[in-house]
Tab-separated table of N, CA and C in Angstrom:
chain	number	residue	atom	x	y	z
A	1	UNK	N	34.420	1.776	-0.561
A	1	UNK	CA	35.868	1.818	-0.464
A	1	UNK	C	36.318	1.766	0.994
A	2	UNK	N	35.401	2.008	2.171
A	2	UNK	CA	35.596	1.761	3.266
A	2	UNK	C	35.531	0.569	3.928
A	3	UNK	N	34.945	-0.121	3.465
A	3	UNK	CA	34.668	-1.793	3.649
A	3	UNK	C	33.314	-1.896	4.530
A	4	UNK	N	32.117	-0.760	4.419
A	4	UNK	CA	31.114	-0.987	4.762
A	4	UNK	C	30.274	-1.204	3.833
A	5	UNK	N	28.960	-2.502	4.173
A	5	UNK	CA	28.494	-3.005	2.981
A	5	UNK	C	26.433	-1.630	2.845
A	6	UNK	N	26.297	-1.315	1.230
A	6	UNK	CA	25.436	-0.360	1.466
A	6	UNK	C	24.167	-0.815	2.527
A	7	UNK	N	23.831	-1.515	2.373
A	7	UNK	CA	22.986	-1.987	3.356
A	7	UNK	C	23.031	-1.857	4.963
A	8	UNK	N	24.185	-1.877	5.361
A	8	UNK	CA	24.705	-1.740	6.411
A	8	UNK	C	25.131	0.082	7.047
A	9	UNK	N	25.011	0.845	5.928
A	9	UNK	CA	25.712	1.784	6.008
A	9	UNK	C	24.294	2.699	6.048
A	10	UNK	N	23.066	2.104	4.893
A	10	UNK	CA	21.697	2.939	5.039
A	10	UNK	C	21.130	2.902	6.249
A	11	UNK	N	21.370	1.403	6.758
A	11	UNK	CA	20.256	1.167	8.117
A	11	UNK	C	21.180	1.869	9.106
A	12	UNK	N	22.466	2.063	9.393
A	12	UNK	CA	23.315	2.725	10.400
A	12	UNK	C	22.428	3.900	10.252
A	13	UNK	N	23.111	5.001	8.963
A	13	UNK	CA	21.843	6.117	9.100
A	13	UNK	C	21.193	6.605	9.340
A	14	UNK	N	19.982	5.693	8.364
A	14	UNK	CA	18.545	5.342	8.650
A	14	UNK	C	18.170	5.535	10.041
A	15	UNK	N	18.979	4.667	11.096
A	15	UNK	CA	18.079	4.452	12.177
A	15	UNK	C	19.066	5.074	13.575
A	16	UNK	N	20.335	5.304	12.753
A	16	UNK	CA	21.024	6.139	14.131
A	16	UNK	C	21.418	7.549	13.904
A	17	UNK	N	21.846	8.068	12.567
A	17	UNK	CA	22.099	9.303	12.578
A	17	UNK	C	21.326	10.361	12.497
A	18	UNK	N	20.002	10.150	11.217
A	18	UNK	CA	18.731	10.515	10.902
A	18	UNK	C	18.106	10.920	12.512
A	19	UNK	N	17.900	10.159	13.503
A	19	UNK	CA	17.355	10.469	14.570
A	19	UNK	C	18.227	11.299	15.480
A	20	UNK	N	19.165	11.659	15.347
A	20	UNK	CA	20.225	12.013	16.357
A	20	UNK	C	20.264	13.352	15.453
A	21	UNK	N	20.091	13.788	14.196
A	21	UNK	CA	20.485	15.069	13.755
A	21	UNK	C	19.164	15.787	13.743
A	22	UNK	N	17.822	14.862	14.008
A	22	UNK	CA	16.498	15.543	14.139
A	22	UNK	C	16.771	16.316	15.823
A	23	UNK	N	16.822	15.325	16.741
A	23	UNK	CA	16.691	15.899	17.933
A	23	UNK	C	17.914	16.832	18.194
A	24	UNK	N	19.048	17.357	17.179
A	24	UNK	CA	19.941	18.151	17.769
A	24	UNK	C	19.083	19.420	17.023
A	25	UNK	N	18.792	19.371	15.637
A	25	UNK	CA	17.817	20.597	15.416
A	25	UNK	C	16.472	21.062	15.670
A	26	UNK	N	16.325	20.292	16.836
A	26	UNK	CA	15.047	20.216	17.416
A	26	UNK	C	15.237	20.953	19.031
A	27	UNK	N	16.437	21.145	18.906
A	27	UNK	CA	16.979	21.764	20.810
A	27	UNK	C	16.406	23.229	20.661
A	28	UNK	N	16.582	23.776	19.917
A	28	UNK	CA	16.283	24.843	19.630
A	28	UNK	C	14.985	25.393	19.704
A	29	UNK	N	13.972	24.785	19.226
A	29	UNK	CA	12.581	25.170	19.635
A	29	UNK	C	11.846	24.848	20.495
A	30	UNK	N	12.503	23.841	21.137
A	30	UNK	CA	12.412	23.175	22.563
A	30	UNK	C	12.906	24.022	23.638
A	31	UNK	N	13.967	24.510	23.791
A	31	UNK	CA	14.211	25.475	24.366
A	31	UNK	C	13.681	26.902	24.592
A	32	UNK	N	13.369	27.211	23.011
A	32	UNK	CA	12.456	28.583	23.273
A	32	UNK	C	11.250	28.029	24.200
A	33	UNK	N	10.855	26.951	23.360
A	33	UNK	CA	9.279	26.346	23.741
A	33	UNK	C	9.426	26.805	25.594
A	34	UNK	N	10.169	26.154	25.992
A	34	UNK	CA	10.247	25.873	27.230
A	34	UNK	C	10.153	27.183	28.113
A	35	UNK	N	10.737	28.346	27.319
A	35	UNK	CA	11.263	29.660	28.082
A	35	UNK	C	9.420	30.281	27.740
A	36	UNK	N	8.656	30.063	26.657
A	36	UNK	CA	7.337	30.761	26.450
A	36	UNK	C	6.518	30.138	27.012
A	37	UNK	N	6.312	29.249	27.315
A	37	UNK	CA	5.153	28.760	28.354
A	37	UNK	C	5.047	28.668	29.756
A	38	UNK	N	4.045	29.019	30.406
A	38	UNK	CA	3.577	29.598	31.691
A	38	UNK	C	4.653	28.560	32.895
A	39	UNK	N	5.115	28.716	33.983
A	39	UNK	CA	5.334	27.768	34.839
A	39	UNK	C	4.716	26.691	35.043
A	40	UNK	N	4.789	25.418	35.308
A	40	UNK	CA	3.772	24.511	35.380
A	40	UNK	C	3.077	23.331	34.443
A	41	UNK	N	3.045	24.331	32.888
A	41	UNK	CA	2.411	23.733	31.748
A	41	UNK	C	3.758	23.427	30.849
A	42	UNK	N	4.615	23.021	31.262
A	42	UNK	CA	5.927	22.549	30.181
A	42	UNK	C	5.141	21.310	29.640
A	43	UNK	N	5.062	20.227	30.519
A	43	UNK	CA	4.945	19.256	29.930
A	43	UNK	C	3.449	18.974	29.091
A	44	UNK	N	2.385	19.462	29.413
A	44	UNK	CA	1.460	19.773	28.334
A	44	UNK	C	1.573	20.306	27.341
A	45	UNK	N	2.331	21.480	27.389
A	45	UNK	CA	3.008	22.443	25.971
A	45	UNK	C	3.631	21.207	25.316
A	46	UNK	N	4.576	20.153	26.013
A	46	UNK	CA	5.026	19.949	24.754
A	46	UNK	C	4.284	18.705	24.197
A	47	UNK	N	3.983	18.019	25.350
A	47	UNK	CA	2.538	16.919	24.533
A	47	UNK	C	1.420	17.383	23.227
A	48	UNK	N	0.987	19.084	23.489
A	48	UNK	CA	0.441	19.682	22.253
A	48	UNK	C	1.461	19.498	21.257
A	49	UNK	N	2.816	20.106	21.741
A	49	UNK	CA	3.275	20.322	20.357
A	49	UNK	C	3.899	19.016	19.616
A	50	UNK	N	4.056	17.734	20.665
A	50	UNK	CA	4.028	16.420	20.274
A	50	UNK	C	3.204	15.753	18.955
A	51	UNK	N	1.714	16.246	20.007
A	51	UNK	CA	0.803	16.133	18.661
A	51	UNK	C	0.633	16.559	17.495
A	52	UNK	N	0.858	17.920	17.372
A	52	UNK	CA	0.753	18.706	16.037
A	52	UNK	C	2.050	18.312	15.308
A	53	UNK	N	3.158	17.564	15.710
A	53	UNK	CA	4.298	17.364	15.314
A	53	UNK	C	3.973	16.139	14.304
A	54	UNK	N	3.378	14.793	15.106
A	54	UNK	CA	2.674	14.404	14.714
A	54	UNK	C	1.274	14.134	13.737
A	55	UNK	N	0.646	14.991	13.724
A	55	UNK	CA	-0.282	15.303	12.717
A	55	UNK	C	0.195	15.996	11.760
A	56	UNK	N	1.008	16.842	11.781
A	56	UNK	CA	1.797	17.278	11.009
A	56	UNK	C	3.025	16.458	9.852
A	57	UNK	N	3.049	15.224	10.516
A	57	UNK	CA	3.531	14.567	9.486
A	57	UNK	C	2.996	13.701	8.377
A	58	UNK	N	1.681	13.488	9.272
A	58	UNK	CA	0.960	12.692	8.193
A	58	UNK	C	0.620	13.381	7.462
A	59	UNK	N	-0.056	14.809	7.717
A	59	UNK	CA	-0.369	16.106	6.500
A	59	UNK	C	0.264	16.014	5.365
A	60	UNK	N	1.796	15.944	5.896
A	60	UNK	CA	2.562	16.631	4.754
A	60	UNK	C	3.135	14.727	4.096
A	61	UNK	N	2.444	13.598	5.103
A	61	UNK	CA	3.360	12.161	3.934
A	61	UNK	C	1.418	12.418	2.711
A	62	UNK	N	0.426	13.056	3.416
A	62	UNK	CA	-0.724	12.871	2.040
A	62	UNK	C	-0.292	13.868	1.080
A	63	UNK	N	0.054	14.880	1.509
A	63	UNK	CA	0.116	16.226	-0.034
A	63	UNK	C	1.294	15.631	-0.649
A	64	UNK	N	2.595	15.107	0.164
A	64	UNK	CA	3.436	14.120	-1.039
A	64	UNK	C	3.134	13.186	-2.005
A	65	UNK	N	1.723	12.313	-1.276
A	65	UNK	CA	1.255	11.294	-2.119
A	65	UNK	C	0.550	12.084	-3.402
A	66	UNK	N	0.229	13.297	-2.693
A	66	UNK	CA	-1.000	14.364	-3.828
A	66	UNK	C	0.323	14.812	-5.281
A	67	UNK	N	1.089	15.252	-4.696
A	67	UNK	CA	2.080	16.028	-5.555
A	67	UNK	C	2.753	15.359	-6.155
A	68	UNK	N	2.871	14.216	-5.847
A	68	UNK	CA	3.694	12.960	-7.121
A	68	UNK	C	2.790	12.755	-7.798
A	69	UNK	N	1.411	12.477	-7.482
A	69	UNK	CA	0.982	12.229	-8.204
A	69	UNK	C	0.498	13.290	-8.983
A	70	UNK	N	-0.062	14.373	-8.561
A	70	UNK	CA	0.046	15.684	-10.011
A	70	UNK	C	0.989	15.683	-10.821
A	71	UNK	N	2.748	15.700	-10.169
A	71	UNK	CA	3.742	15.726	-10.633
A	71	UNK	C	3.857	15.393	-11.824
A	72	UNK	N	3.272	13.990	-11.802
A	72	UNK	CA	3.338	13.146	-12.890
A	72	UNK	C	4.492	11.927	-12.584
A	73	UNK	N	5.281	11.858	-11.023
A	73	UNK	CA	6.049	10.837	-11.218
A	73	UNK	C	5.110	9.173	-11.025
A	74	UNK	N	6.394	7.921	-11.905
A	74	UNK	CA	5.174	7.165	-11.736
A	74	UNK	C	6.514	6.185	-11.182
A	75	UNK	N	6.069	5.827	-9.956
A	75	UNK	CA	6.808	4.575	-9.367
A	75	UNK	C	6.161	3.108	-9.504
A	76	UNK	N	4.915	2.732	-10.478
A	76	UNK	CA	4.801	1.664	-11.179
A	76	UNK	C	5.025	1.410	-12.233
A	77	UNK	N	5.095	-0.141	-12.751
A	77	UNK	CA	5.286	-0.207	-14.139
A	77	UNK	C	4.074	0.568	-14.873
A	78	UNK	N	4.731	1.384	-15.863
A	78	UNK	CA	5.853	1.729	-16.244
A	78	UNK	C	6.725	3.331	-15.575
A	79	UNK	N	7.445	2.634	-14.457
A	79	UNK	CA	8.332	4.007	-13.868
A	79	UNK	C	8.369	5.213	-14.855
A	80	UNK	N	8.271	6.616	-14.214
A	80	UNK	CA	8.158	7.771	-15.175
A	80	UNK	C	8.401	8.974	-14.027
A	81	UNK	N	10.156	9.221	-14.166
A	81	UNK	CA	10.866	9.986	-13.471
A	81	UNK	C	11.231	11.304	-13.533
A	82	UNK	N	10.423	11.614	-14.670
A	82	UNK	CA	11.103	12.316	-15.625
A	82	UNK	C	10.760	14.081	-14.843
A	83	UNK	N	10.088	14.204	-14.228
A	83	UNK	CA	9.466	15.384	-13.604
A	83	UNK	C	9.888	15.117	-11.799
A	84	UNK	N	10.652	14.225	-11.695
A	84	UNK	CA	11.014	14.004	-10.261
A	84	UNK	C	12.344	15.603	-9.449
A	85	UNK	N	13.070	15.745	-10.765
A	85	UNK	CA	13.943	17.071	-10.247
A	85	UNK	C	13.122	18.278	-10.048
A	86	UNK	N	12.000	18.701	-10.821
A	86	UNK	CA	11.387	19.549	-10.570
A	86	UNK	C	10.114	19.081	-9.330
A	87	UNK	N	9.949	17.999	-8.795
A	87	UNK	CA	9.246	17.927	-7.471
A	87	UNK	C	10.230	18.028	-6.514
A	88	UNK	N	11.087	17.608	-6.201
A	88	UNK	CA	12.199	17.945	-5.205
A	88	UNK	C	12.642	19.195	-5.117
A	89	UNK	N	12.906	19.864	-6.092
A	89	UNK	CA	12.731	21.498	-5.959
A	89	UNK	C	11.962	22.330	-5.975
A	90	UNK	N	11.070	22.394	-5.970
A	90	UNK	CA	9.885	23.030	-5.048
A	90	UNK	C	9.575	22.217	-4.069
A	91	UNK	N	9.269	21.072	-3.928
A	91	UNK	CA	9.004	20.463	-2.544
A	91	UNK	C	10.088	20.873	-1.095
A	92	UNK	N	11.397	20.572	-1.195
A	92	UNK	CA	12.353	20.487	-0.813
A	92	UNK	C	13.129	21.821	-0.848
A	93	UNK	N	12.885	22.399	-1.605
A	93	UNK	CA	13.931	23.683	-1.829
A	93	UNK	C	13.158	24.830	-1.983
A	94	UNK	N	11.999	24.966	-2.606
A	94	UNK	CA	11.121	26.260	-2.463
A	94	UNK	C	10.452	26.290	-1.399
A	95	UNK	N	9.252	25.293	-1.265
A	95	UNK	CA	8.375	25.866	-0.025
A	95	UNK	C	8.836	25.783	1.357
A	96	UNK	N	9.751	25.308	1.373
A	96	UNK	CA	10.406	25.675	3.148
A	96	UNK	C	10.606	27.103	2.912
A	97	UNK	N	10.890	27.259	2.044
A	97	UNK	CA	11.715	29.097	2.252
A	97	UNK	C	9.793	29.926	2.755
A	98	UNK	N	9.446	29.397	2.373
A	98	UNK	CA	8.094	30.131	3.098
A	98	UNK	C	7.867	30.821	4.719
A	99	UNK	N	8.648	29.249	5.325
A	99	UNK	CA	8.752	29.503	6.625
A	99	UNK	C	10.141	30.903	7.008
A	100	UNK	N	10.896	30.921	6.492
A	100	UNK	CA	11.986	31.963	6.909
A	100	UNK	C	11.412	33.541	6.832
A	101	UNK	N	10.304	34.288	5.918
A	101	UNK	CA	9.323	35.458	6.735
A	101	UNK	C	8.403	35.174	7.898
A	102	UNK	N	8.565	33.711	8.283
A	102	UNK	CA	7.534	33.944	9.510
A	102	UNK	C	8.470	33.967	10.828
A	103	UNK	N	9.519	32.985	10.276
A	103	UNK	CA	10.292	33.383	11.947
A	103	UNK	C	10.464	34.883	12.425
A	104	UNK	N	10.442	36.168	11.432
A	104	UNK	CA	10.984	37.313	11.909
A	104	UNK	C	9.452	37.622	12.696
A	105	UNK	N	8.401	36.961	12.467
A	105	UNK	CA	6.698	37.334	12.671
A	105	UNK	C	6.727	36.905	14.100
A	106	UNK	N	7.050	35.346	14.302
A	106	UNK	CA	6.353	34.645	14.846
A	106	UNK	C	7.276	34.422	16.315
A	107	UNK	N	9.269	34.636	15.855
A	107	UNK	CA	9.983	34.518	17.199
A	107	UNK	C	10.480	35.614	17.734
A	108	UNK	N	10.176	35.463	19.000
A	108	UNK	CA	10.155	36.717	19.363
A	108	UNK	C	12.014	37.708	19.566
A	109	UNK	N	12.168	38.638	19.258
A	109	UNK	CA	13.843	39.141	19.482
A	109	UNK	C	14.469	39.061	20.372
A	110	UNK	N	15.165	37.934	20.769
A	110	UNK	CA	15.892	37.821	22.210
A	110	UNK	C	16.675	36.687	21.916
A	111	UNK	N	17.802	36.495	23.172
A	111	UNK	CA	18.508	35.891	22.862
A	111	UNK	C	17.843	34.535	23.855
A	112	UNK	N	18.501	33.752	23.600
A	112	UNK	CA	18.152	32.013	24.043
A	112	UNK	C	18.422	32.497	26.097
A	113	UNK	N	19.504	32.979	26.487
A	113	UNK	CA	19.958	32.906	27.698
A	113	UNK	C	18.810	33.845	27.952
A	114	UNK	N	18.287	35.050	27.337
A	114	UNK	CA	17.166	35.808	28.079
A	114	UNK	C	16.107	35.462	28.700
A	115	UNK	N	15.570	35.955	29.601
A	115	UNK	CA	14.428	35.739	29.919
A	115	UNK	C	13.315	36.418	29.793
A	116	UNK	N	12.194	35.585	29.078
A	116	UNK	CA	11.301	35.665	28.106
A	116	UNK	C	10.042	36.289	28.685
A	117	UNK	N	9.560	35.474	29.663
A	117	UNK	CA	8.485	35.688	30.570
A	117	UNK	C	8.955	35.894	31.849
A	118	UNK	N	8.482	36.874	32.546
A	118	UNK	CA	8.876	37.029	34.121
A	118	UNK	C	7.749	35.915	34.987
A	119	UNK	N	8.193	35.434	35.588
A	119	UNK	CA	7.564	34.374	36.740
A	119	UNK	C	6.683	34.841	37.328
A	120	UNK	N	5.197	34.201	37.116
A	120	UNK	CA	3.982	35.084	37.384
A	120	UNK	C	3.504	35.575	35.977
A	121	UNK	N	4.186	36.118	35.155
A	121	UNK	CA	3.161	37.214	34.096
A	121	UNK	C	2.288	36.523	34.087
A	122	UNK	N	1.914	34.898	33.361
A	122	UNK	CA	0.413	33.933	32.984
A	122	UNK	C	-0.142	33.503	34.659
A	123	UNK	N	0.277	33.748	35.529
A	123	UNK	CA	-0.721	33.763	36.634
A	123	UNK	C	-1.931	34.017	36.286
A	124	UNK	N	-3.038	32.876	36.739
A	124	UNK	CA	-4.339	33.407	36.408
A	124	UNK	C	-4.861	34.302	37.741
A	125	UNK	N	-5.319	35.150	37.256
A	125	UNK	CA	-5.796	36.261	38.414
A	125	UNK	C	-7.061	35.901	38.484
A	126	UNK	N	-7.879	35.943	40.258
A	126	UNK	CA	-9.128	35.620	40.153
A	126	UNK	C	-10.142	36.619	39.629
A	127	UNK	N	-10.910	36.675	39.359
A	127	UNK	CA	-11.779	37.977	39.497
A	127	UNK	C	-12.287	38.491	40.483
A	128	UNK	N	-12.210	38.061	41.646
A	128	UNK	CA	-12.507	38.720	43.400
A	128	UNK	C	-11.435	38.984	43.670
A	129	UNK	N	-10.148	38.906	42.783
A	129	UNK	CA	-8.686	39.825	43.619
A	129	UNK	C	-8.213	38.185	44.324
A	130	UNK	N	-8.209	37.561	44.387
A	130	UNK	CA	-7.466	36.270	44.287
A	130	UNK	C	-8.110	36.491	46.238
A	131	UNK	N	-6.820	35.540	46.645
A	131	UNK	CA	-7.124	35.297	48.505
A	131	UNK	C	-7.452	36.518	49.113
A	132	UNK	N	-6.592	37.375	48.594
A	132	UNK	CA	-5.983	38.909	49.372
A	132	UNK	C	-6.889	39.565	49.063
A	133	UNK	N	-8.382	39.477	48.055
A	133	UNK	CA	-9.541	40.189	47.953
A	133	UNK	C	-10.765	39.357	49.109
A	134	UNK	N	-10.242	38.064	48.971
A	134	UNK	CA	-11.608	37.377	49.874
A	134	UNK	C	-11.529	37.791	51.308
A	135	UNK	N	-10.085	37.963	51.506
A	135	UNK	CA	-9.825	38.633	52.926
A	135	UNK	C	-10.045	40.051	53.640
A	136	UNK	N	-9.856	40.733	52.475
A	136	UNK	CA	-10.136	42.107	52.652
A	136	UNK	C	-11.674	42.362	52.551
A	137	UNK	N	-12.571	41.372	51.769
A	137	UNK	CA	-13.953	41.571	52.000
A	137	UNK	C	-14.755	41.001	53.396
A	138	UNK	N	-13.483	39.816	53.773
A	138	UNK	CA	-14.033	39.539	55.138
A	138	UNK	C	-13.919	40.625	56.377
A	139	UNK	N	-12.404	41.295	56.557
A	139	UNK	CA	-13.061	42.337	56.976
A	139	UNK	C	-13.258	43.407	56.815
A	140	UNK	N	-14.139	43.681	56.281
A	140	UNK	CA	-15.386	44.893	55.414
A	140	UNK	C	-16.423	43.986	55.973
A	141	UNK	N	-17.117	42.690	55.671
A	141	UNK	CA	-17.991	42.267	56.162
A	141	UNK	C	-18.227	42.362	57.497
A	142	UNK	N	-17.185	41.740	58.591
A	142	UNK	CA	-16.955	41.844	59.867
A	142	UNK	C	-17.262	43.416	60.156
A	143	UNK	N	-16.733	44.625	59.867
A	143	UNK	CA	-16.275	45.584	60.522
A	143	UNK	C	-18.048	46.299	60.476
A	144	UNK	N	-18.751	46.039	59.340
A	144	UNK	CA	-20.102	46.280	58.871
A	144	UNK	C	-20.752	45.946	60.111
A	145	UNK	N	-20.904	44.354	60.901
A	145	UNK	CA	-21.832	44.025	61.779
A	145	UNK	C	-21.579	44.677	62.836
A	146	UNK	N	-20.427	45.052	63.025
A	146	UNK	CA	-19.801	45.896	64.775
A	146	UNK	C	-20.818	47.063	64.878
């Protein structure tokens, strides 16, 4: 009724809105992400979590292929839909709710503007006391030969 044709209106979607409403609900763990990892390692943190983002999708496009097909839906001749409302609701509507007891587990209580880690905490410390131990053993060594 708008005078856009469907084809025109899926691929708009499809390929501009779909991506634009992932990365706005995606600011969010990006941001924590950013505030929990050490100084330095941002951009590795998020290349890991790139990957698992990634592997993570193919995981979950095989257990879809698994669960239609337990389901019983059949997208060949002869199509057989008939169990498709009850895969979308548990797929789609039950097991996400899984994840909502882990956020209280897994994020930590603070607000977004807080600061998470103090600068330094993941400093790796040497085990000789970093410079300020090699120095202080130099003189101890020195003061020994006098």
């Amino acid at each position: 009724s708008v005078g856009i044709s469907d084809k025109v209106f899926y691929m708009f979607g499809d390929a501009v809105i779909g991506p634009a409403i992932g990365m706005f609900a995606a600011m969010p763990a990006l941001v924590l992400t950013s505030k929990l990892v050490p100084k330095g390692l941002e951009a590795t943190t998020y290349a890991l979590l790139a990957g698992f983002q990634n592997f993570g999708g193919v995981v979950s496009s095989q257990i879809g292929i698994y669960a239609t097909q337990w389901s019983g839906v059949k997208t060949t001749e002869p199509c057989d839909f008939s169990n498709l409302g009850t895969l979308v609701l548990v797929c789609h509507c039950l097991l996400p709710l899984i994840a909502v007891p882990l956020t209280f587990w897994l994020i930590p209580n603070k607000l977004m503007t807080d600061t998470i880690l103090e600068d330094g905490a993941h400093d790796a410390q040497e085990p000789d006391g970093g410079e300020e131990g090699v120095m202080l053993r130099e003189e101890e060594s020195t003061e020994e030969l006098k």
